[in-house]
Structures are given as C-alpha cells and as structure tokens.
Coordinates of C-alpha atoms in Angstrom, one line a residue:
X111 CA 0.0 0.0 0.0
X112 CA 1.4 3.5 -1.1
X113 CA 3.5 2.7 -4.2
X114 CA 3.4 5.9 -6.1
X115 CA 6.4 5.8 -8.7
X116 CA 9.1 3.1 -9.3
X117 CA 11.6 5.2 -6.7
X118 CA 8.9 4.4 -4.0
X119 CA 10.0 2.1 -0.6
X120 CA 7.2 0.2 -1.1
X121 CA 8.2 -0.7 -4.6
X122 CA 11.6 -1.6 -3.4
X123 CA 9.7 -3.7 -0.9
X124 CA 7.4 -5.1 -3.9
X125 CA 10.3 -6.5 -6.1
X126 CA 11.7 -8.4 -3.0
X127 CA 8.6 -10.0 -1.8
X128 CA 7.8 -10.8 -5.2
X129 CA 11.8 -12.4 -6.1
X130 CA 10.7 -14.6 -2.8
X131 CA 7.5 -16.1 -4.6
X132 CA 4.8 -14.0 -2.9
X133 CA 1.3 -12.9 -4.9
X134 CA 0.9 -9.4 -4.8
X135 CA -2.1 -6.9 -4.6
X136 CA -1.0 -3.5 -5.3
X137 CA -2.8 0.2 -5.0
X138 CA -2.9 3.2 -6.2
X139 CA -3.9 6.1 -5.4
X140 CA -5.9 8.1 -8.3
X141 CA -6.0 7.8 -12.1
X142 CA -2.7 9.9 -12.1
X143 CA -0.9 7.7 -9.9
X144 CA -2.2 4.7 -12.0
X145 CA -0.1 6.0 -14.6
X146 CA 2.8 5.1 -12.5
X147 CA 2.0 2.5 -10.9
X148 CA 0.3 0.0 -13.2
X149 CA 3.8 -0.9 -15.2
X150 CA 5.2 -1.8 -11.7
X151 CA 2.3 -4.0 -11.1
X152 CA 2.4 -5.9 -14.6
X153 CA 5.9 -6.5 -13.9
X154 CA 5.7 -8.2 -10.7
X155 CA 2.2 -9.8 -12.1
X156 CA 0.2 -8.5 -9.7
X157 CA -3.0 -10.5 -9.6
X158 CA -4.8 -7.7 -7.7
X159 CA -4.6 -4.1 -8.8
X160 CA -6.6 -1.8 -6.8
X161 CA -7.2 1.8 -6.7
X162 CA -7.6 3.0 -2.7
X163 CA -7.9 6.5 -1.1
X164 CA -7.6 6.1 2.4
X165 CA -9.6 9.3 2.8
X166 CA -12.8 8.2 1.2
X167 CA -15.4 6.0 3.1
X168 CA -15.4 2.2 1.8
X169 CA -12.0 2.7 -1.2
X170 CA -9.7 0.4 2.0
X171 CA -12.9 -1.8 2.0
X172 CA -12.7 -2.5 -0.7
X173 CA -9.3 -3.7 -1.4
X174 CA -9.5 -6.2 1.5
X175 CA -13.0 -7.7 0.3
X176 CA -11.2 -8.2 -3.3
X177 CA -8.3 -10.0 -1.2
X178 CA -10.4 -11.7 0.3
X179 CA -12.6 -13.1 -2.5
X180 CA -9.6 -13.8 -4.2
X181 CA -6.8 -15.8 -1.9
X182 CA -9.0 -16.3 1.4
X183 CA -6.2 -15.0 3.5
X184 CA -3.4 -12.5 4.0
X185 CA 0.4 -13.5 4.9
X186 CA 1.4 -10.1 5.0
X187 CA 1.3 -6.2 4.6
X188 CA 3.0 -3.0 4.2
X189 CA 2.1 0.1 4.7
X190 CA 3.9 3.0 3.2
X191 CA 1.1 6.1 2.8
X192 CA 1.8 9.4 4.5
X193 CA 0.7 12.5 3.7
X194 CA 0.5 16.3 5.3
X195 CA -0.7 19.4 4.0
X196 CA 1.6 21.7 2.5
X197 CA 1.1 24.9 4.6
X198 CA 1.0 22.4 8.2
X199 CA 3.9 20.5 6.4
X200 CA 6.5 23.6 5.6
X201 CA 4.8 25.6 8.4
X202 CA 6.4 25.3 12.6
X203 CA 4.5 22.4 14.1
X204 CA 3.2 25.5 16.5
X205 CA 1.1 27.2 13.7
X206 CA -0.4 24.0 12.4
X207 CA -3.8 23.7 11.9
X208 CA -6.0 21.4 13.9
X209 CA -7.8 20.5 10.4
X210 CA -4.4 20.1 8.9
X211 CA -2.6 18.1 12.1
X212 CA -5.9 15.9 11.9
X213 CA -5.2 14.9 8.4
X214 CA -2.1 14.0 8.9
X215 CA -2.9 11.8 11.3
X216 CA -6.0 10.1 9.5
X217 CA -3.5 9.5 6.4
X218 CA -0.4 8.2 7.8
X219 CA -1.7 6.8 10.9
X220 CA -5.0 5.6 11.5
X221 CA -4.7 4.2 8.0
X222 CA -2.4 1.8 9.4
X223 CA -4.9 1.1 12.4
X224 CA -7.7 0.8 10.1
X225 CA -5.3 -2.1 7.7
X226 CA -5.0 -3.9 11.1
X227 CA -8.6 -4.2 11.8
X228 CA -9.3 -5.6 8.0
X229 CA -6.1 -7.5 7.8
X230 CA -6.7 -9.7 11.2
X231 CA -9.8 -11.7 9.8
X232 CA -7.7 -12.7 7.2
X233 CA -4.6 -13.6 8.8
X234 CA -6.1 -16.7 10.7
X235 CA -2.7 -18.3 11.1
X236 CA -0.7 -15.4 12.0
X237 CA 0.5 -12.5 9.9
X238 CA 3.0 -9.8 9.4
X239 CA 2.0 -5.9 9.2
X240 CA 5.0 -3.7 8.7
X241 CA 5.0 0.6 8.5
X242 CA 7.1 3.0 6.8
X243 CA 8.4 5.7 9.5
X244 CA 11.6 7.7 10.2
X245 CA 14.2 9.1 12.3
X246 CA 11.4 12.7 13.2
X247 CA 9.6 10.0 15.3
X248 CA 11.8 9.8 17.6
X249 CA 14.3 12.9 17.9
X250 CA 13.5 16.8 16.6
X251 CA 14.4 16.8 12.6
X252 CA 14.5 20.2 11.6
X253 CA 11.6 20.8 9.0
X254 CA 9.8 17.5 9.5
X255 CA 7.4 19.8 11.4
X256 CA 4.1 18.1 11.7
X257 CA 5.2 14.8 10.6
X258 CA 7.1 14.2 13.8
X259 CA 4.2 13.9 16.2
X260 CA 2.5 11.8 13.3
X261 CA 5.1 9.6 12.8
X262 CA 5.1 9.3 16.9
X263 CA 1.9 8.2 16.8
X264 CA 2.3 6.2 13.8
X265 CA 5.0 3.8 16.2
X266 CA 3.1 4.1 19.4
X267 CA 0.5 2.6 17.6
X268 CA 3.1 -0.1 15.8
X269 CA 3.2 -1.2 19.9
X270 CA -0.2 -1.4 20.9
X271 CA -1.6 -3.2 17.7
X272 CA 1.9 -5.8 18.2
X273 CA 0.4 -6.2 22.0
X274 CA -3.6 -6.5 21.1
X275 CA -2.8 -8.7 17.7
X276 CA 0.3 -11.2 19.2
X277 CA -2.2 -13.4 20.8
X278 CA -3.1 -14.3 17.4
X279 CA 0.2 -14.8 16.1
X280 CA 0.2 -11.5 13.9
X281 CA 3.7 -9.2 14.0
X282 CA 3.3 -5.9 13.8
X283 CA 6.7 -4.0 13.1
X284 CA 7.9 -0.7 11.6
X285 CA 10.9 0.7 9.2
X286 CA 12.9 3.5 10.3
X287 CA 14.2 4.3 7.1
X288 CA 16.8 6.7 6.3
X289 CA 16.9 9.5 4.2
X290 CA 16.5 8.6 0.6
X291 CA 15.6 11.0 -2.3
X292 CA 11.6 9.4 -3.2
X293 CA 8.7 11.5 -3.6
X294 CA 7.5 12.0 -0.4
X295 CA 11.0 13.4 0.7
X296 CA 10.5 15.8 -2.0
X297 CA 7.9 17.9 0.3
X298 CA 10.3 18.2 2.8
X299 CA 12.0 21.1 2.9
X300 CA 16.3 21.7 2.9
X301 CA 16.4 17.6 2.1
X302 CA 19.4 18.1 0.9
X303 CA 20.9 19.4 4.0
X304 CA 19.9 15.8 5.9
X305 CA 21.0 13.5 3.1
X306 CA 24.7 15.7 3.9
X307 CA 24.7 15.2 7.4
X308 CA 23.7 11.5 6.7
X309 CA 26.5 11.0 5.2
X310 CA 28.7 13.5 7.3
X311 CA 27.3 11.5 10.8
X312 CA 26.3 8.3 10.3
X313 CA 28.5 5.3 11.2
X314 CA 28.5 3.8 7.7
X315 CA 29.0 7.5 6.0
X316 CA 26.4 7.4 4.0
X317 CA 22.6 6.9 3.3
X318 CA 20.7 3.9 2.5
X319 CA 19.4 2.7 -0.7
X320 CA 15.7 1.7 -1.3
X321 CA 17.1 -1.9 -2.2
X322 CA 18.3 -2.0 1.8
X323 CA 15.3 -1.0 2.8
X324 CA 12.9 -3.1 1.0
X325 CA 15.3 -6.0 1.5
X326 CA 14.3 -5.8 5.6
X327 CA 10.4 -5.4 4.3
X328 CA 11.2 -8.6 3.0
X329 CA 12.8 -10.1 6.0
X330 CA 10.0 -8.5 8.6
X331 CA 7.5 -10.4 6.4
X332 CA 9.3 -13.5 6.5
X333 CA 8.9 -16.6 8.5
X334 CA 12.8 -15.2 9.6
X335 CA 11.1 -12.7 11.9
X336 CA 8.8 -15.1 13.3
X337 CA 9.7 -13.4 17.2
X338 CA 9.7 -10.2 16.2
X339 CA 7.2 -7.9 16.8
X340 CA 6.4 -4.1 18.2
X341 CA 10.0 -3.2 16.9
X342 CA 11.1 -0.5 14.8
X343 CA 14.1 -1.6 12.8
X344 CA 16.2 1.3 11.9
X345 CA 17.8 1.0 8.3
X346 CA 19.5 3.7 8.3
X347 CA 22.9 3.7 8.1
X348 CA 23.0 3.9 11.6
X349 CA 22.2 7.6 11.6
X350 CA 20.2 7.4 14.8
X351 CA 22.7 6.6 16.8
X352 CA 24.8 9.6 16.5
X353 CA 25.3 12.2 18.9
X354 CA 27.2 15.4 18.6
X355 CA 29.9 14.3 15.9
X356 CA 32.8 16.8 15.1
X357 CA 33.4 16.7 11.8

C-alpha cells in the first residue's frame, strides 16, 4: 500500500517479496498515480490491482473484500502512505492547523490502524503488518514539522496493535528508514541538508538505498522474523545513533 512511482520504498519492498515467490495486490492512489504504478504491477504480475484513497469512506474496504474473494487470506502487509498538507507540512509544528494536524494523522496513521482491523480476519494463522516511518519520530528533525508527532503516533501505535494482535500470532513492526531521495521526501523542505549530514554523521558515511530498505520489508515479512514484533528496525545507516559528531 502507497507505491506511487518506481523510486517508492514500497516498490523496493514489492520487487523483493515478489523475487521470494509471494502474490501481490497493489494500490494506487488516483487515475494519475495509475499511470505510474500499473507498469510496476504488470511487472511483478500482480494478480490484484486496486485503486484505494484512504480518505474516502469504503475505497480500504474494498481492497480487502477483493483480497479476500480472491486468496481467502493474507500472509502479510506494508504500509507506506503518508501525507501532510503543505502549509502544516512547511509551516512550525506551533502554527499548524487542527484541520491540517488531523489529516495528517488520519492519512499516515489511523490508516495503518484501520489495515489492522481488515487485515486480522484474514490472517487466521498469524500475519505480518509492517509501516514506513523515520528518524522525526523519535528525535526533533528540523523541518519535518508536523510529521514528527504523526510519525510518533504512527510507532506508538506499531506497539499497541503488536500487543492487542500477538495473541493471534500476527507481528506488527515498523521501518525507520533513512533518508532517501523518493517522492514524499520531495515535500520536505532543505532535504538536501539531511542526506549531507547522513553522510557527514552516520556510522557507515552514507545513506541507505531503497534496495536496503525493501530487502528488511522482506525479512520482517518473513517466517525469519517469526519473534519479532512491536520493533522499529532502523535501516539507516546507523544515523540514529549519532550524537554530537565533530566533523
């Protein structure tokens, strides 16, 4: 869920599951995204090919109930949709809107939430839901704004749904990923400045690669994660770790 161009996570993600021999349902977003999108899904052969718009009533539904008449189950998921407006986005996190800070949440969180809920009945022999969040989450990135406190919430929630859904053998996980140049990075402003001091600060001197990150999509969806749950993996070059660093 989010693929929007081949530079995407989640399509990095897609090509791995799919070299491992998983079927694949894939959405888009609208009819411009399609344009995108629908190559990448011919190429993995994706069986289902959905449209969905998390913000309108019964589009999520509807992707599940065509999973469901189709395979009967669910092995695993990814979820890699965020979104904020621009002016909340680009703005201080103090100025933004309750409308705006509300949508952000809807879209990159509660979407996830709302996955869980449709996902469960279909994952009656245990599962594996994975997110997409980042560094923000955790420690102030300058211009990430509104998108930190989201992206908060966005791995609280990765812990509670890991504690309400274990019981029934489904892993809920998230990806810290680092900074990579993909669309959605494109709406942050002075990117350039982090993918720098990625490569200034972290341990391995330099970014990650979408390959890197969809290859641990892959293994948090595998049977090689099987005791892993309410974690959020860091693939980032080790970024996080660093404190004050003299250059």
């Amino acid at each position: 869920m989010g693929i929007s161009n081949e530079h995407s996570l989640a399509w990095a993600a897609a090509q791995h599951f799919d070299a491992a021999g998983a079927d694949l349902a894939l959405t888009y977003f609208n009819d411009k995204a399609r344009t995108y999108v629908e190559p990448l899904a011919m190429r993995v052969a994706a069986p289902i090919f959905l449209p969905c718009d998390v913000t309108q009533e019964g589009s999520l539904e509807a992707v599940f109930a065509t999973i469901e008449k189709t395979w009967g189950r669910l092995d695993f998921l990814l979820h890699s949709i965020a979104w904020a407006p621009a002016e909340d986005l680009h703005g201080r996190l103090t100025d933004s809107s309750s409308a705006g800070f509300a949508q952000s949440m809807l879209v990159s969180c509660h979407s996830f939430i709302r996955m869980a809920k449709l996902a469960e009945p279909l994952m009656a022999n245990g599962g594996s839901l994975t997110t997409l969040s980042f560094l923000g989450a955790e420690k102030v990135v300058d211009h990430y704004n509104v998108m930190g406190p989201v992206k908060a919430a966005l791995e609280s929630s990765v812990r509670y749904l890991a504690h309400e859904l274990g019981p029934k053998a489904i892993r809920v996980n998230a990806i810290s990923a680092g900074a990579i140049r993909t669309r959605a990075a494109s709406g942050i402003e002075h990117f350039d400045e982090l993918i720098d001091e990625t490569v200034a600060k972290a341990p391995l001197r330099r970014t990650v690669t979408p390959d890197e990150v969809g290859r641990a999509a892959l293994l948090l969806a595998s049977d090689y994660t099987t005791g892993t749950t309410g974690e959020v993996l860091h693939v980032d070059a080790g970024f996080h770790v660093a404190g004050m660093i003299f250059h």
